PDB file of C-alpha atoms in Angstrom:
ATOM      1  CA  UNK B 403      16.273 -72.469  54.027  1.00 67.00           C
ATOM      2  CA  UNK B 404      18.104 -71.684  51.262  1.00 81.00           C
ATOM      3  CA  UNK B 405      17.974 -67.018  50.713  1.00 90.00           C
ATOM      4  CA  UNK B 406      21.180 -64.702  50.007  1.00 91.00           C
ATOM      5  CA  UNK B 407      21.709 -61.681  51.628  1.00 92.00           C
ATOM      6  CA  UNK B 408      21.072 -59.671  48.817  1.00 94.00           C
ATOM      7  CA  UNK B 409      17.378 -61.803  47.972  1.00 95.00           C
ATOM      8  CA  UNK B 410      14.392 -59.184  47.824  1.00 97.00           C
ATOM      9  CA  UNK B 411      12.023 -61.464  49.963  1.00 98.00           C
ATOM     10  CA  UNK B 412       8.340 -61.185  49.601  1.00 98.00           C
ATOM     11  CA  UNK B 413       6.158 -63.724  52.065  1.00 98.00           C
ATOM     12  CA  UNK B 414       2.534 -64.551  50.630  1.00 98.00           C
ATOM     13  CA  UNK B 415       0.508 -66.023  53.772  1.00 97.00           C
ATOM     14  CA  UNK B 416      -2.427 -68.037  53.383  1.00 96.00           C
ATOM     15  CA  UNK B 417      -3.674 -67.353  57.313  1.00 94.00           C
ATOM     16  CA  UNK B 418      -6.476 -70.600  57.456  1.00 91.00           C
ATOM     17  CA  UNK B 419      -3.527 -72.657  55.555  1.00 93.00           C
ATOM     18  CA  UNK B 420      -1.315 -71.874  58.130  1.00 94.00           C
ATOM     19  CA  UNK B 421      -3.053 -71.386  60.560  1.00 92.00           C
ATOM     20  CA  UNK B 422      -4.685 -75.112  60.566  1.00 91.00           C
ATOM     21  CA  UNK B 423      -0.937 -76.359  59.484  1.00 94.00           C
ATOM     22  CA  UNK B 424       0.289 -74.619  63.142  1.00 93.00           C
ATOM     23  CA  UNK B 425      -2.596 -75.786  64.816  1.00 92.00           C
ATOM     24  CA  UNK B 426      -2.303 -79.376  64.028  1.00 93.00           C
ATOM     25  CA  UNK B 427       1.211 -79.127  65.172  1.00 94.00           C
ATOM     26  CA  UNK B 428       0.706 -77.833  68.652  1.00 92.00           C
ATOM     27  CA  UNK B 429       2.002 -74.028  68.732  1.00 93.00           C
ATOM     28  CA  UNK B 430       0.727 -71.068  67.434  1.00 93.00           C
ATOM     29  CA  UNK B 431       2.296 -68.430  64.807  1.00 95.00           C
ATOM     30  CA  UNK B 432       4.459 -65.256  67.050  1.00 95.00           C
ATOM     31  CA  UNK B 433       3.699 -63.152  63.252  1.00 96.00           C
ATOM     32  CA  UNK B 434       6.560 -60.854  64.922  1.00 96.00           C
ATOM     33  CA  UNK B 435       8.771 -63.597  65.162  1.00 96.00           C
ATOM     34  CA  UNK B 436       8.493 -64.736  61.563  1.00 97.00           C
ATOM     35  CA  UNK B 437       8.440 -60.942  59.941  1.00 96.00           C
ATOM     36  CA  UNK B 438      11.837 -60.593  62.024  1.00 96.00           C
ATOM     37  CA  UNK B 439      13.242 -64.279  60.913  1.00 95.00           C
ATOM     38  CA  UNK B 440      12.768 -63.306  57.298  1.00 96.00           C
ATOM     39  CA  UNK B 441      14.182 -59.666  57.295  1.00 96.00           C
ATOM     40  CA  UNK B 442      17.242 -61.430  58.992  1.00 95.00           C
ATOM     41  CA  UNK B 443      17.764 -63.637  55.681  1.00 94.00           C
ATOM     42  CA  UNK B 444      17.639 -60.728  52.779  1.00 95.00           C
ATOM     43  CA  UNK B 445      15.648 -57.869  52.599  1.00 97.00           C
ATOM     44  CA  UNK B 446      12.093 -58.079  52.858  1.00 97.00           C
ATOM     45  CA  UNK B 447      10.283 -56.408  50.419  1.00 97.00           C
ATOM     46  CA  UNK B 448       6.796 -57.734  51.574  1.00 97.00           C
ATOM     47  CA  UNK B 449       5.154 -59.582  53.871  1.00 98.00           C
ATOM     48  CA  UNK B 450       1.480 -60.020  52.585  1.00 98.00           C
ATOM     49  CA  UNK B 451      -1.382 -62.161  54.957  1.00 97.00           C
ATOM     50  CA  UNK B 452      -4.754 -63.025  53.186  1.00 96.00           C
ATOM     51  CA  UNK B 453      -7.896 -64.171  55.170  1.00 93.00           C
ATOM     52  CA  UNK B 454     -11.308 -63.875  54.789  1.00 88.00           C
ATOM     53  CA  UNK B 455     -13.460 -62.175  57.389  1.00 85.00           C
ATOM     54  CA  UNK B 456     -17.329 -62.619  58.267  1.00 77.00           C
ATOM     55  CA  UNK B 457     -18.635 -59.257  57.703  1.00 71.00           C
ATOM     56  CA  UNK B 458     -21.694 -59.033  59.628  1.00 67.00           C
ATOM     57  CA  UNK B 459     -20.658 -60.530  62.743  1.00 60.00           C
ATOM     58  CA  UNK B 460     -20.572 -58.125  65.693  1.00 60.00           C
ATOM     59  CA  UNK B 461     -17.635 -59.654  66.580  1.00 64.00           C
ATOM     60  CA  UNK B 462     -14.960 -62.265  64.634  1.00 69.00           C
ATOM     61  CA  UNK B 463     -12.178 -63.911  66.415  1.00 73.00           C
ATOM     62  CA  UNK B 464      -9.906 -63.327  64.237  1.00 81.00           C
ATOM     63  CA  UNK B 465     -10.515 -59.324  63.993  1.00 83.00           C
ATOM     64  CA  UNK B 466      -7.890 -58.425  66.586  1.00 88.00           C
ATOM     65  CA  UNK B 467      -4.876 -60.634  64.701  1.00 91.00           C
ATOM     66  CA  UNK B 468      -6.026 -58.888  60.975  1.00 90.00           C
ATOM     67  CA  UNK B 469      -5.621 -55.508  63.076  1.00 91.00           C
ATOM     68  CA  UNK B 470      -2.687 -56.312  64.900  1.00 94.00           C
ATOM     69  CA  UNK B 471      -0.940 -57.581  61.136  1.00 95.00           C
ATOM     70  CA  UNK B 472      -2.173 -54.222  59.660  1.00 93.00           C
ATOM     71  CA  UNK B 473      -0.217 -52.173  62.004  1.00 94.00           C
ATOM     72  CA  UNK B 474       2.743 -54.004  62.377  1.00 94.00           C
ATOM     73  CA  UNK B 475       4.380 -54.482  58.968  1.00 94.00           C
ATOM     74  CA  UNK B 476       2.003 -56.497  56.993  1.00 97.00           C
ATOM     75  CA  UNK B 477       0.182 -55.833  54.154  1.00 96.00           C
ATOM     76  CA  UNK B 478      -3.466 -57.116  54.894  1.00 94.00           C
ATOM     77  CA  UNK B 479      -5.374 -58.680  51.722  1.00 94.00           C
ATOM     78  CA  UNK B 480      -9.367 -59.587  53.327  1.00 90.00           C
ATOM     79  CA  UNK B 481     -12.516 -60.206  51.794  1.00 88.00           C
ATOM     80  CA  UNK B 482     -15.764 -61.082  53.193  1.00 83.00           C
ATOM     81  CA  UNK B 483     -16.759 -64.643  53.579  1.00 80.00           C
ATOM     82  CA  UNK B 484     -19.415 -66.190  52.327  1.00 75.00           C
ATOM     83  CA  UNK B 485     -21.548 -68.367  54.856  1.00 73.00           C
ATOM     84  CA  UNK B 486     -23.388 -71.623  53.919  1.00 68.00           C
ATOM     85  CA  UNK B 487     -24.885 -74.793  55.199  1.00 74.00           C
ATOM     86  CA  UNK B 488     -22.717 -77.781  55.364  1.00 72.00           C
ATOM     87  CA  UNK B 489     -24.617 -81.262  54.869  1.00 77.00           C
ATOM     88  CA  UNK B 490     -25.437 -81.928  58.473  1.00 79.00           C
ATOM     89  CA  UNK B 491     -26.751 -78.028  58.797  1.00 78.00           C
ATOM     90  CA  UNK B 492     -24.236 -76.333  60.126  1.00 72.00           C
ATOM     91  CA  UNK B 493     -23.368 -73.209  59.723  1.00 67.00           C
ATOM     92  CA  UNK B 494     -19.980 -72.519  58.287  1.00 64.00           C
ATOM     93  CA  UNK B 495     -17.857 -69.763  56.204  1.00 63.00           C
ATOM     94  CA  UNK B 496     -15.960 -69.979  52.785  1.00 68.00           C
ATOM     95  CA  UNK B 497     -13.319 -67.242  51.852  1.00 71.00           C
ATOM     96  CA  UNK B 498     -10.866 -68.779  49.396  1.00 82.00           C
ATOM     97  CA  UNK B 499      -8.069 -66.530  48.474  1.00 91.00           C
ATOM     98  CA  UNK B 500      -5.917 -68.435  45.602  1.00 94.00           C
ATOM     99  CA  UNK B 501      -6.797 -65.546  43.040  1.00 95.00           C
ATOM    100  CA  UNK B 502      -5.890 -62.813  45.397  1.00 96.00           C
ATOM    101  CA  UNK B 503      -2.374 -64.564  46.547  1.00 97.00           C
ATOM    102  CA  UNK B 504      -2.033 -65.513  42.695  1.00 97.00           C
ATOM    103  CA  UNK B 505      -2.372 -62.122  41.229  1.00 97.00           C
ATOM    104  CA  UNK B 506      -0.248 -60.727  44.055  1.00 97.00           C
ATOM    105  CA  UNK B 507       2.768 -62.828  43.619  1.00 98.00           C
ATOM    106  CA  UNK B 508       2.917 -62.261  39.712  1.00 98.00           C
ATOM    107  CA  UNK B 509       2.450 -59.153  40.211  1.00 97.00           C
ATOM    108  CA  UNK B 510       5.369 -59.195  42.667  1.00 97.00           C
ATOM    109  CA  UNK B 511       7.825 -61.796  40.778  1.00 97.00           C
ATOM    110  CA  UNK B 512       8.611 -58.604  38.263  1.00 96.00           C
ATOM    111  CA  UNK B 513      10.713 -57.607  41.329  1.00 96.00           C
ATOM    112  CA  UNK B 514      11.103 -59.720  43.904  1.00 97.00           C
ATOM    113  CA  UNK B 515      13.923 -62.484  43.815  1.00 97.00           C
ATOM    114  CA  UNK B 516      12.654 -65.185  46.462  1.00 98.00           C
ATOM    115  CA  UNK B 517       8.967 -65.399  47.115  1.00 98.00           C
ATOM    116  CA  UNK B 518       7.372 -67.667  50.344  1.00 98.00           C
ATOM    117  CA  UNK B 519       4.347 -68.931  50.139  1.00 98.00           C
ATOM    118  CA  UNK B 520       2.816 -70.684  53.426  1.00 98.00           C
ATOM    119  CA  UNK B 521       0.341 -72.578  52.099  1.00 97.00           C
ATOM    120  CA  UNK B 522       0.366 -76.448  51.615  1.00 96.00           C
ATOM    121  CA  UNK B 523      -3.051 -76.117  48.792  1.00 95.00           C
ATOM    122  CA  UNK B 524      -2.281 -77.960  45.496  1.00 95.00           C
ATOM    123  CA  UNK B 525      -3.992 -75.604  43.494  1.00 95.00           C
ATOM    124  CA  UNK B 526      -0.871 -73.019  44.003  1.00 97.00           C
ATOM    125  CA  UNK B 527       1.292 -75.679  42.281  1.00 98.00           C
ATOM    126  CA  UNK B 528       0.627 -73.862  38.603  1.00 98.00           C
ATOM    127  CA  UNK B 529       1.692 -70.244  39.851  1.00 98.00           C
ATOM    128  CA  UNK B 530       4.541 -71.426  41.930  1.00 98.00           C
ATOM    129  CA  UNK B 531       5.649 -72.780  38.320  1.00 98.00           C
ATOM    130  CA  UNK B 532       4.554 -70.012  36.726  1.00 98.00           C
ATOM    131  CA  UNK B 533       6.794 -67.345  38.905  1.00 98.00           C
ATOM    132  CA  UNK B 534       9.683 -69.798  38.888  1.00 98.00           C
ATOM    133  CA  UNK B 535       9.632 -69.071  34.785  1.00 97.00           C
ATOM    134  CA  UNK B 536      10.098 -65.940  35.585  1.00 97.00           C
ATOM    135  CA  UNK B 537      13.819 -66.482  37.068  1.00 96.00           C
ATOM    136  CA  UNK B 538      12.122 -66.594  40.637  1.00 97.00           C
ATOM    137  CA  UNK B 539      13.063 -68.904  43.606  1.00 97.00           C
ATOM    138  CA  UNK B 540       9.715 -70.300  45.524  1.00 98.00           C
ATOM    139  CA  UNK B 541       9.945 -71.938  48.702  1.00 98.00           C
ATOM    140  CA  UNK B 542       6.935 -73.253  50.107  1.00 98.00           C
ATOM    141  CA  UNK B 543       6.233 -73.610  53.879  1.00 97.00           C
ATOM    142  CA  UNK B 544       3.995 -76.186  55.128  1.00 97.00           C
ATOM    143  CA  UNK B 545       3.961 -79.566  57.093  1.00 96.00           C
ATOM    144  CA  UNK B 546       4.379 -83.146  56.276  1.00 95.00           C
ATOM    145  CA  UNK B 547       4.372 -84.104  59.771  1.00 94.00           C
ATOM    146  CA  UNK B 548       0.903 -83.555  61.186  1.00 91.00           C
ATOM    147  CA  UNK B 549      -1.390 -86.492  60.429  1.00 88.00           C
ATOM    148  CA  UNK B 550      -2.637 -85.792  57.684  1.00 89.00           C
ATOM    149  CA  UNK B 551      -0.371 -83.981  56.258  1.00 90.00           C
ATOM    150  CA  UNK B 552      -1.203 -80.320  55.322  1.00 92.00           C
ATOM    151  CA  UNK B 553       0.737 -79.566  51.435  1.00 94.00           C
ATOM    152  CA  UNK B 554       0.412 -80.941  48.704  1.00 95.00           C
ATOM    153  CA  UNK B 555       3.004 -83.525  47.215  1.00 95.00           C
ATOM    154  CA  UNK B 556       2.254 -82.274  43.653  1.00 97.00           C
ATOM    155  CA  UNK B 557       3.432 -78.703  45.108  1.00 97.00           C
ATOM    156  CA  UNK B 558       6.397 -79.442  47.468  1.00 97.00           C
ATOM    157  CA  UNK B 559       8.023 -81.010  44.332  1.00 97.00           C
ATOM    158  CA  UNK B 560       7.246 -78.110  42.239  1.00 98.00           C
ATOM    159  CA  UNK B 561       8.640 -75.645  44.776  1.00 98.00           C
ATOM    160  CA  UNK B 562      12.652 -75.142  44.761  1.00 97.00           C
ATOM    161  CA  UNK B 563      12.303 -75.672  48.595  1.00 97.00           C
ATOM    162  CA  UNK B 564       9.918 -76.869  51.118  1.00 97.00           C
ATOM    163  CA  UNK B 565      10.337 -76.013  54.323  1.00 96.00           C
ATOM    164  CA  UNK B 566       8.263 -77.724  57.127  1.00 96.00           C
ATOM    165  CA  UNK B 567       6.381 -75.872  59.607  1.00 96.00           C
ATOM    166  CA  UNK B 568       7.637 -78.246  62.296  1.00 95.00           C
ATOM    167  CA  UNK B 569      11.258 -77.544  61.857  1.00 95.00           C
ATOM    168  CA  UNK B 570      10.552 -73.365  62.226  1.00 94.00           C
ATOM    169  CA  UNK B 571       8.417 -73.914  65.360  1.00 92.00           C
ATOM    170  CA  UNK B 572      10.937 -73.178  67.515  1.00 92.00           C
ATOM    171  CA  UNK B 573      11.763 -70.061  65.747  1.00 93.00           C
ATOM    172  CA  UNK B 574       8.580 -68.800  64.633  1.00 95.00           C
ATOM    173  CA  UNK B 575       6.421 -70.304  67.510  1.00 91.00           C
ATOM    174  CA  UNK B 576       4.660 -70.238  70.916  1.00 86.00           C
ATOM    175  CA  UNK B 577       3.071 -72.993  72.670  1.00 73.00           C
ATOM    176  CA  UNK B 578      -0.868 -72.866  72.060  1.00 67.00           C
ATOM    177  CA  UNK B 579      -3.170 -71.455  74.741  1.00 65.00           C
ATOM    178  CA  UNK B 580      -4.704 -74.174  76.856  1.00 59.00           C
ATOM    179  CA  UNK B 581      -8.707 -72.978  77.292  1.00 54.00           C
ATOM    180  CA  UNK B 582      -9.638 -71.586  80.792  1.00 49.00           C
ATOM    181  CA  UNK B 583      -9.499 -74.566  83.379  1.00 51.00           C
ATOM    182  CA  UNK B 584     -13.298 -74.678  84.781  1.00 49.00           C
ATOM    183  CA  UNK B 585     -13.296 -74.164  88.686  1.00 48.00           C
ATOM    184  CA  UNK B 586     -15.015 -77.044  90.437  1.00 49.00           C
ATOM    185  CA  UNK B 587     -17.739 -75.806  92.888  1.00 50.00           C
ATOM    186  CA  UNK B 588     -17.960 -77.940  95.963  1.00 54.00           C
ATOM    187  CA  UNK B 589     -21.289 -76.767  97.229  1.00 53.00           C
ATOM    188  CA  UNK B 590     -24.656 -78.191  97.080  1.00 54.00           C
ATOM    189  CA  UNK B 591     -27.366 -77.002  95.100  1.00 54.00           C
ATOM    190  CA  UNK B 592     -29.019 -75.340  98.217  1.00 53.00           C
ATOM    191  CA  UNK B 593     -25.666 -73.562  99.293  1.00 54.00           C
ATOM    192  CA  UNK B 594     -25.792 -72.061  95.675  1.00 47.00           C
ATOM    193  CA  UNK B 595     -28.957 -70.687  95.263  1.00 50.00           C
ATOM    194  CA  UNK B 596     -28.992 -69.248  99.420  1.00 48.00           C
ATOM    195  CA  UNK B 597     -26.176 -67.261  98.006  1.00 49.00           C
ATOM    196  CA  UNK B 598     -27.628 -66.437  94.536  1.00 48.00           C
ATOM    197  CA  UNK B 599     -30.838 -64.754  96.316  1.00 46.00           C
ATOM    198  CA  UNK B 600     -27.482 -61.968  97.860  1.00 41.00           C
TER     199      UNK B 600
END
């Protein structure tokens, strides 16, 4: 990566981009790890994470990281999601965020000198040109090397660098949690319910 000491940095993350981009390479985001990697390569100016949340769940998985990020240096850009039915029924939620992290980093470009955008979504390739006429630098951090891959070609040529995921794993990383390992019980059927009825 390509920043000057004297670069105002401002990071724009799209947290389902990356997060699905980290996930399909094996490790998981340390966000204290990555806010200290950038403030070590100019002087961060903002680091901004945008996710949408389902509202009327009594509990989200994803409430203690937006709470965590809200407290510990980044600014935390949420909206509720929207929940629909996919075509085999399902249940699933939709909470883009392009106009949020759009507005945001033209809003930002008037002072920033090197924006980062972690987000591999094609649809960012217009603003990424649009803040680079604006004198800006964009890099762009995604991956090429999960199958498929997770950016856009259209975008990693518009950016004036792309840096894969893969290659800041080490940095930025930690190795996934494996899910809890199921104990095997060994006794009969009888065995359990004599000690159920104690």
């Amino acid at each position: 990566m390509t920043f000057y000491p004297t670069d105002r940095i401002a990071l724009f993350i799209d947290g389902a981009n990356l997060y699905s981009a980290a996930k399909a390479l094996g490790f998981d985001i340390d966000y204290r790890k990555l806010l200290d990697e950038f403030k070590k390569r100019g002087i961060l100016i903002r680091a901004y994470y945008y996710t949408a949340i389902a509202e009327n769940d009594d509990y989200s998985p994803i409430r203690p990281l937006v709470d965590w990020l809200d407290y510990n240096g980044f600014t935390l850009v949420t909206k509720p999601a929207r929940e629909f039915t996919d075509s085999q029924g399902r249940k699933r939620w939709r909470g883009d965020m392009d106009i949020e992290i759009a507005v945001d980093m033209l809003q930002i470009a008037e002072t920033a000198d090197h924006l980062v955008l972690f987000s591999g979504d094609g649809d960012f390739r217009a603003l990424v040109e649009a803040v680079q006429r604006k004198g800006r630098r964009v890099t762009v951090v995604s991956t090429m090397k999960s199958q498929p891959p997770m950016t856009s070609d259209d975008l990693r040529r518009q950016a004036d660098n792309f840096v894969d995921l893969a290659d800041l794993g080490t940095i930025i990383g930690r190795p996934q949690r494996a899910p809890p390992r199921q104990v095997m019980d060994s006794r009969t059927p009888a065995e359990r319910d004599a000690d159920d009825e104690y």
